[in-house]
mmCIF file of the C-alpha atoms, coordinates in Angstrom:
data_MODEL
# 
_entry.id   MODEL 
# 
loop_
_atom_site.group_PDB 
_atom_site.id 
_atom_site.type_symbol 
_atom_site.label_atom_id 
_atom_site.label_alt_id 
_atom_site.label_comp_id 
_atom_site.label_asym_id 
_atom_site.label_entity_id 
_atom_site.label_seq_id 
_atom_site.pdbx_PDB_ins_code 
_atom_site.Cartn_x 
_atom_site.Cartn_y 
_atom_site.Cartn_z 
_atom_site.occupancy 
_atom_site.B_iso_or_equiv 
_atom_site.pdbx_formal_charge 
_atom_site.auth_seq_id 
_atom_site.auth_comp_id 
_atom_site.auth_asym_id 
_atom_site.auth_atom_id 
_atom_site.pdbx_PDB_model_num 
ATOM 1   C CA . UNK A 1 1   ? 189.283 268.413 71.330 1.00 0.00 ? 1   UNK A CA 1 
ATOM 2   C CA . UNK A 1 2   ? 187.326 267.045 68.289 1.00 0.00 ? 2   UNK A CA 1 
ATOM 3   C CA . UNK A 1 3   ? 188.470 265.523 65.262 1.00 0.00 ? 3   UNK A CA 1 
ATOM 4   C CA . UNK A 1 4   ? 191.390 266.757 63.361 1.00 0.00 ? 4   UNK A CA 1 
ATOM 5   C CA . UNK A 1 5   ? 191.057 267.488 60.037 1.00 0.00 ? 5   UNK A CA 1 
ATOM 6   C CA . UNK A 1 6   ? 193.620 266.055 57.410 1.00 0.00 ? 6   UNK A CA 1 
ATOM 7   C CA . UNK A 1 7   ? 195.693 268.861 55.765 1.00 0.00 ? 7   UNK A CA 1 
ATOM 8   C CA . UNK A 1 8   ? 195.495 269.828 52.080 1.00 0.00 ? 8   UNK A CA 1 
ATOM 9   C CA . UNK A 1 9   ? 196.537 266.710 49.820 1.00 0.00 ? 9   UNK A CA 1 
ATOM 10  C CA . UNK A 1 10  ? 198.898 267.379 47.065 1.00 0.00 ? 10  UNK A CA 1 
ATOM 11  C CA . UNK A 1 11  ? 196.439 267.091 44.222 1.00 0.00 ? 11  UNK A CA 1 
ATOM 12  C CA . UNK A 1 12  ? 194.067 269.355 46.466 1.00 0.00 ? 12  UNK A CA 1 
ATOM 13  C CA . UNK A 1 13  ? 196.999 271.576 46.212 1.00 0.00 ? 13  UNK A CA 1 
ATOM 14  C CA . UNK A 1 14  ? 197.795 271.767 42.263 1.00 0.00 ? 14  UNK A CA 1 
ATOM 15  C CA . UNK A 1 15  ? 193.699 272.055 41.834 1.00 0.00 ? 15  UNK A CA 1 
ATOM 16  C CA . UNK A 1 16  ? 193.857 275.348 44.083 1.00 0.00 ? 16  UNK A CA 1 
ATOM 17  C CA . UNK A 1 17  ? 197.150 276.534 42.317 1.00 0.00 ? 17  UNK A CA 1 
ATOM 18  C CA . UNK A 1 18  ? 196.333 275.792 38.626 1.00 0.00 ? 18  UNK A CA 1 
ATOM 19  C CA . UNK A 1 19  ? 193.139 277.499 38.830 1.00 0.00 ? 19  UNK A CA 1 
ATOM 20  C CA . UNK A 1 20  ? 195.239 280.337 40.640 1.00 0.00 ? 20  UNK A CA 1 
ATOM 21  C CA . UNK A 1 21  ? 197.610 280.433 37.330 1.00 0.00 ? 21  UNK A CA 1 
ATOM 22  C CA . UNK A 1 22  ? 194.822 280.429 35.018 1.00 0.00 ? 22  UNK A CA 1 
ATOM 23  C CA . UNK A 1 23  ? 192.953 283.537 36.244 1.00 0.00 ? 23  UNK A CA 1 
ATOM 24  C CA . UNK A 1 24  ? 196.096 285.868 36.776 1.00 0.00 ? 24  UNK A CA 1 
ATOM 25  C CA . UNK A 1 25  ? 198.624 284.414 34.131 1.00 0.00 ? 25  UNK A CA 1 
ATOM 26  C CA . UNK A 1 26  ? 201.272 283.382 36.512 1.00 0.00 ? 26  UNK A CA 1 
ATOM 27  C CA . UNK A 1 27  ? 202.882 281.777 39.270 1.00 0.00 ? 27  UNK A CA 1 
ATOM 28  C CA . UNK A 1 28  ? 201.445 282.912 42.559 1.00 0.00 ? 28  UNK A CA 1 
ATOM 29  C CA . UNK A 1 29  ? 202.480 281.634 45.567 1.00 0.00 ? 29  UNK A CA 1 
ATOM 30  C CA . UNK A 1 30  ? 199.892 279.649 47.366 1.00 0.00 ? 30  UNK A CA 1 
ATOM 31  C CA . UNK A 1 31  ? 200.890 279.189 51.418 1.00 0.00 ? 31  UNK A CA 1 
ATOM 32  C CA . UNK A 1 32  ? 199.369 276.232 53.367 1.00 0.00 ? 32  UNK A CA 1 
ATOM 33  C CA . UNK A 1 33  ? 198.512 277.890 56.745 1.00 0.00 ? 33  UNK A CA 1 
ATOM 34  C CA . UNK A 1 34  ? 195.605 276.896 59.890 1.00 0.00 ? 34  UNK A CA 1 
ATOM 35  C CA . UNK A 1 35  ? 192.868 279.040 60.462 1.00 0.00 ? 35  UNK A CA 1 
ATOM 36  C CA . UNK A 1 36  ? 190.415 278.930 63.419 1.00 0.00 ? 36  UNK A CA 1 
ATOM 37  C CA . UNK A 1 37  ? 186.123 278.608 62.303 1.00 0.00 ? 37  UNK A CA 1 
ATOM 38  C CA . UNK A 1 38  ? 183.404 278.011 63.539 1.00 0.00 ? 38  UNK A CA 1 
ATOM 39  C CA . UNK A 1 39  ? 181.777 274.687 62.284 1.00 0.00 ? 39  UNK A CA 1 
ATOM 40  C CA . UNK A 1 40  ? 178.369 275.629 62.683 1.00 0.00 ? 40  UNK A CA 1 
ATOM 41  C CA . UNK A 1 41  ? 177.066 278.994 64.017 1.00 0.00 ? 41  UNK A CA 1 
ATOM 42  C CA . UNK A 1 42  ? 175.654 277.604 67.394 1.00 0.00 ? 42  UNK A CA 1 
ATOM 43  C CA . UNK A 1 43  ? 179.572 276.691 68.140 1.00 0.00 ? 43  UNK A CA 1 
ATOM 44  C CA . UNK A 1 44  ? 180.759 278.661 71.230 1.00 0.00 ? 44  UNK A CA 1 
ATOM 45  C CA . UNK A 1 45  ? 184.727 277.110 70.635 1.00 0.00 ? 45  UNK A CA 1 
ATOM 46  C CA . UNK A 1 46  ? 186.443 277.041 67.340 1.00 0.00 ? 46  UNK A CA 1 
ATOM 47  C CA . UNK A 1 47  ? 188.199 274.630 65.239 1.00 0.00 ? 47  UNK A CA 1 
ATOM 48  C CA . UNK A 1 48  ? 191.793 274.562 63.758 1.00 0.00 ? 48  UNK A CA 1 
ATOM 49  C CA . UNK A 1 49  ? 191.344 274.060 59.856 1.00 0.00 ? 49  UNK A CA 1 
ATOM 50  C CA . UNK A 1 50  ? 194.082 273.642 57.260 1.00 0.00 ? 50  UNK A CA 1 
ATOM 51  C CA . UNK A 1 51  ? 193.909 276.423 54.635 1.00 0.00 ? 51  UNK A CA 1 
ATOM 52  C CA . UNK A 1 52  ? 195.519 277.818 51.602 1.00 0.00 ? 52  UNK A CA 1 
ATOM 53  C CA . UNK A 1 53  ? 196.315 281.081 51.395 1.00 0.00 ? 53  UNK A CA 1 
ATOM 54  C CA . UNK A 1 54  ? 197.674 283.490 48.610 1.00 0.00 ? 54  UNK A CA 1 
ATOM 55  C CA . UNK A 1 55  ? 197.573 287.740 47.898 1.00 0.00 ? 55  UNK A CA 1 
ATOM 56  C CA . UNK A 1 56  ? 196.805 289.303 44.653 1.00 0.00 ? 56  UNK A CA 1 
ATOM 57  C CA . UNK A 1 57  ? 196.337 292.721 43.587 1.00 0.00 ? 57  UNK A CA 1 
ATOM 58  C CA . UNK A 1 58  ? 195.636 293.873 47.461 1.00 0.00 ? 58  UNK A CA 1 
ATOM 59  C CA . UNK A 1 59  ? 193.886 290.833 47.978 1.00 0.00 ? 59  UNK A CA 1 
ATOM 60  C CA . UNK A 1 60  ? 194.326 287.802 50.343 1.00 0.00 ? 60  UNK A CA 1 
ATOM 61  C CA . UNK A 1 61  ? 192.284 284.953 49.412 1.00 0.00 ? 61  UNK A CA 1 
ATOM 62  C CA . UNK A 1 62  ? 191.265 281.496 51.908 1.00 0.00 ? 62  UNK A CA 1 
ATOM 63  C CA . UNK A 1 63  ? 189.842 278.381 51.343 1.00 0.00 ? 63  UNK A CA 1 
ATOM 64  C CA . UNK A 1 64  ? 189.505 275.751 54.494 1.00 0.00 ? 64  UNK A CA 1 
ATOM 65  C CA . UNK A 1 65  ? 189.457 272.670 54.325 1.00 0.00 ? 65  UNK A CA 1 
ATOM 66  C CA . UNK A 1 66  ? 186.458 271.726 57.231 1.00 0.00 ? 66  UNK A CA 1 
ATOM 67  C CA . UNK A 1 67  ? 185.846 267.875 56.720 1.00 0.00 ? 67  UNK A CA 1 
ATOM 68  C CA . UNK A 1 68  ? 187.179 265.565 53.929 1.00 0.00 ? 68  UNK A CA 1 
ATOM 69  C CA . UNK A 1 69  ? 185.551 266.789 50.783 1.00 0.00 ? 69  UNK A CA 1 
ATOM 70  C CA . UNK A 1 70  ? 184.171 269.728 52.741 1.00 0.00 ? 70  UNK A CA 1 
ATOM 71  C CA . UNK A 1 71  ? 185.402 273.758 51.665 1.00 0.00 ? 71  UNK A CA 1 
ATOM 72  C CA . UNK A 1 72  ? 185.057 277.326 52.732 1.00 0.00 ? 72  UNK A CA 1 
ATOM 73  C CA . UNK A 1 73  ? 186.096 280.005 50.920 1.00 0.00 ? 73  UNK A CA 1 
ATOM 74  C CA . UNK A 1 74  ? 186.425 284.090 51.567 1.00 0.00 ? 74  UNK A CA 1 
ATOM 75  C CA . UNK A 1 75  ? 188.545 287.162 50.262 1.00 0.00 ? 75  UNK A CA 1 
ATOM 76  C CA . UNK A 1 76  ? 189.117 289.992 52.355 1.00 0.00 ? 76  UNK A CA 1 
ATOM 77  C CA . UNK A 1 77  ? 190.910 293.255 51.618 1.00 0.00 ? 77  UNK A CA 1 
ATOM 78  C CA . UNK A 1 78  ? 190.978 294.718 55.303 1.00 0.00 ? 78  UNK A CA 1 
ATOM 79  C CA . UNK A 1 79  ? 189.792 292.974 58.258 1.00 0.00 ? 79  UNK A CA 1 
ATOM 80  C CA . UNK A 1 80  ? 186.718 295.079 57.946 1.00 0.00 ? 80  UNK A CA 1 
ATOM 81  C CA . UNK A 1 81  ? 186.171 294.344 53.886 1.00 0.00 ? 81  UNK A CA 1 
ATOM 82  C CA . UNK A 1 82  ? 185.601 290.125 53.881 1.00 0.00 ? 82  UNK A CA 1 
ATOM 83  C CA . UNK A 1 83  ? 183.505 288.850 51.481 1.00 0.00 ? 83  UNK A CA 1 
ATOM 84  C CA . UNK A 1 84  ? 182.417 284.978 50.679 1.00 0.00 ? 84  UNK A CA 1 
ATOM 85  C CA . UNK A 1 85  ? 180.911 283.614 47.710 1.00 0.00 ? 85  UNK A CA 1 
ATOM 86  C CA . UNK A 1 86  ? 177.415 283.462 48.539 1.00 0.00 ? 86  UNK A CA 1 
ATOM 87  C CA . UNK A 1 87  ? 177.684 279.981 49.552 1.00 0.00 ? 87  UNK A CA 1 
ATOM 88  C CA . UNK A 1 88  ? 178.645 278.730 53.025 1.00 0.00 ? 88  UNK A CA 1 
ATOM 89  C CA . UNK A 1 89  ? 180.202 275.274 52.107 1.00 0.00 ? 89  UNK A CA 1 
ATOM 90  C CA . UNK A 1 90  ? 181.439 273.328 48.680 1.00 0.00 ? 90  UNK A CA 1 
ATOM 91  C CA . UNK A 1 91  ? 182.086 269.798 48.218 1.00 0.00 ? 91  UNK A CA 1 
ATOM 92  C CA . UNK A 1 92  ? 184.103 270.244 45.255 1.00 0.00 ? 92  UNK A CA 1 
ATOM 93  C CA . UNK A 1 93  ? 187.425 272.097 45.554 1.00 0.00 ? 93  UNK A CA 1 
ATOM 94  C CA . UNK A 1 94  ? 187.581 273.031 41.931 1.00 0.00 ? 94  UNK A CA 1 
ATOM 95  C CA . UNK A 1 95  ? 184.429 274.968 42.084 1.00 0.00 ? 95  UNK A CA 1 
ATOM 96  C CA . UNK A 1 96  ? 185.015 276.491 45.443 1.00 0.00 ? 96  UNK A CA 1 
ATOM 97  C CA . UNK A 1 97  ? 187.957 278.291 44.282 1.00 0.00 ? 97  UNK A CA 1 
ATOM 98  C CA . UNK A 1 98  ? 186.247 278.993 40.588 1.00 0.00 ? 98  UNK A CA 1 
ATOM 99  C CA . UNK A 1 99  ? 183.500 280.669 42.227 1.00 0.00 ? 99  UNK A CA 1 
ATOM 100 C CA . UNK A 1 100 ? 186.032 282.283 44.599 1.00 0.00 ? 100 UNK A CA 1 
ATOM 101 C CA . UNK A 1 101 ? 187.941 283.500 41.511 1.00 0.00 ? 101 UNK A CA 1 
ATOM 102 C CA . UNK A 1 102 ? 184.896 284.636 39.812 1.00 0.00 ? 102 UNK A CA 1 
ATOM 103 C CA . UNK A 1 103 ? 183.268 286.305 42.899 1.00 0.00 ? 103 UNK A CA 1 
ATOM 104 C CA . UNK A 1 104 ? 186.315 288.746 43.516 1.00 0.00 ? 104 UNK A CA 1 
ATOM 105 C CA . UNK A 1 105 ? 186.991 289.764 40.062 1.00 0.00 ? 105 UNK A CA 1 
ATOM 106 C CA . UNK A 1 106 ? 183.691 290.740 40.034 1.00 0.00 ? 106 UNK A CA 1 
ATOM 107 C CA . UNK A 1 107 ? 183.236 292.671 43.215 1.00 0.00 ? 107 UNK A CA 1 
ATOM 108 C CA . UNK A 1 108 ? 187.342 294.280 41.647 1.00 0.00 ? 108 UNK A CA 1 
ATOM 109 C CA . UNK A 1 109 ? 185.678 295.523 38.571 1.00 0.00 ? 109 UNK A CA 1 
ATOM 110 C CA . UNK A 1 110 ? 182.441 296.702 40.622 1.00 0.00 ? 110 UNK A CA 1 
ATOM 111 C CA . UNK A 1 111 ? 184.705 299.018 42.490 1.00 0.00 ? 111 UNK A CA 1 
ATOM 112 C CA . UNK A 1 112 ? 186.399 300.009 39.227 1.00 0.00 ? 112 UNK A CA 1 
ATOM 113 C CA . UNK A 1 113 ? 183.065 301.551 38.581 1.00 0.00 ? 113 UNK A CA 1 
ATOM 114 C CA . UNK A 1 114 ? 182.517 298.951 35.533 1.00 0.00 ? 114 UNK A CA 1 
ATOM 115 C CA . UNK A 1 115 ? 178.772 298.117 34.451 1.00 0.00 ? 115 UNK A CA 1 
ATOM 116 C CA . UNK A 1 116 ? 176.581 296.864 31.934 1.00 0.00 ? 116 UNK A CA 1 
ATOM 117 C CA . UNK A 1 117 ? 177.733 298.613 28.600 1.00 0.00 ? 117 UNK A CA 1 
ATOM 118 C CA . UNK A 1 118 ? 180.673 300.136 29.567 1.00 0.00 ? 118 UNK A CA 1 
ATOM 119 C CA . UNK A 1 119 ? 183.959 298.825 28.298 1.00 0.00 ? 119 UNK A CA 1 
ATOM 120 C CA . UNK A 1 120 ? 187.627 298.806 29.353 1.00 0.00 ? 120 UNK A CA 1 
ATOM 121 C CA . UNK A 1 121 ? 188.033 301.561 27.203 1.00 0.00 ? 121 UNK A CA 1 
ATOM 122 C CA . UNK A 1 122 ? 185.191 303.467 28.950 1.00 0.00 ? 122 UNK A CA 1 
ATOM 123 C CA . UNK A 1 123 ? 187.223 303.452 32.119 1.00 0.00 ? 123 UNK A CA 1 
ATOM 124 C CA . UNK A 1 124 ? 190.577 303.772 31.496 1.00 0.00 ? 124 UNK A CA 1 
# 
């Protein structure tokens, strides 16, 4: 069995739960957890990753740590609804989650049937 890879540090941590804070206004619980990936597509066996984990608004996000300095990142509603960022890997954990962040409240107010012109007061 390959390398292991170091868990989440505790500054990695507050990065991933600050940003959390800032987009929804409060404390949300943000679980340290393993998850099993692929490392490169051509892998047949998978690899244990440390990840955080946290649920908002129907949503369960993850971001994996996959080398030192080296981040995935997906949301999923349902097993069958997962969705990344556009961007397989991220070397800075600030912007994977950002972009994380910034991806799903986008594809939430897509499905809330919000587009160019319309405002809150449009769909409420």
């Amino acid at each position: 069995m390959g390398n292991t890879i170091a868990d989440f540090s505790d500054t990695e941590r507050s990065i991933v739960e600050r940003a959390v804070k800032e987009r929804y206004g409060h404390d949300v619980p943000v679980e340290v957890a393993d998850t099993e990936l692929r490392m490169y597509p051509e892998d047949r066996e998978l690899t244990t990753c440390p990840c955080l984990f946290w649920k908002q608004r129907d949503c369960s996000f993850v971001i994996a740590k996959v080398g030192e300095g080296r981040f995935r990142s997906m949301f999923f509603y349902r097993v069958h609804q997962m969705f990344g960022t556009g961007r397989e890997e991220y070397d800075d954990l600030g912007d994977c989650v950002l972009v994380l962040l910034r991806v799903q409240a986008d594809h939430e107010k897509e499905q809330a049937g919000v587009t160019s012109g319309k405002t809150g007061k449009d769909i409420s």
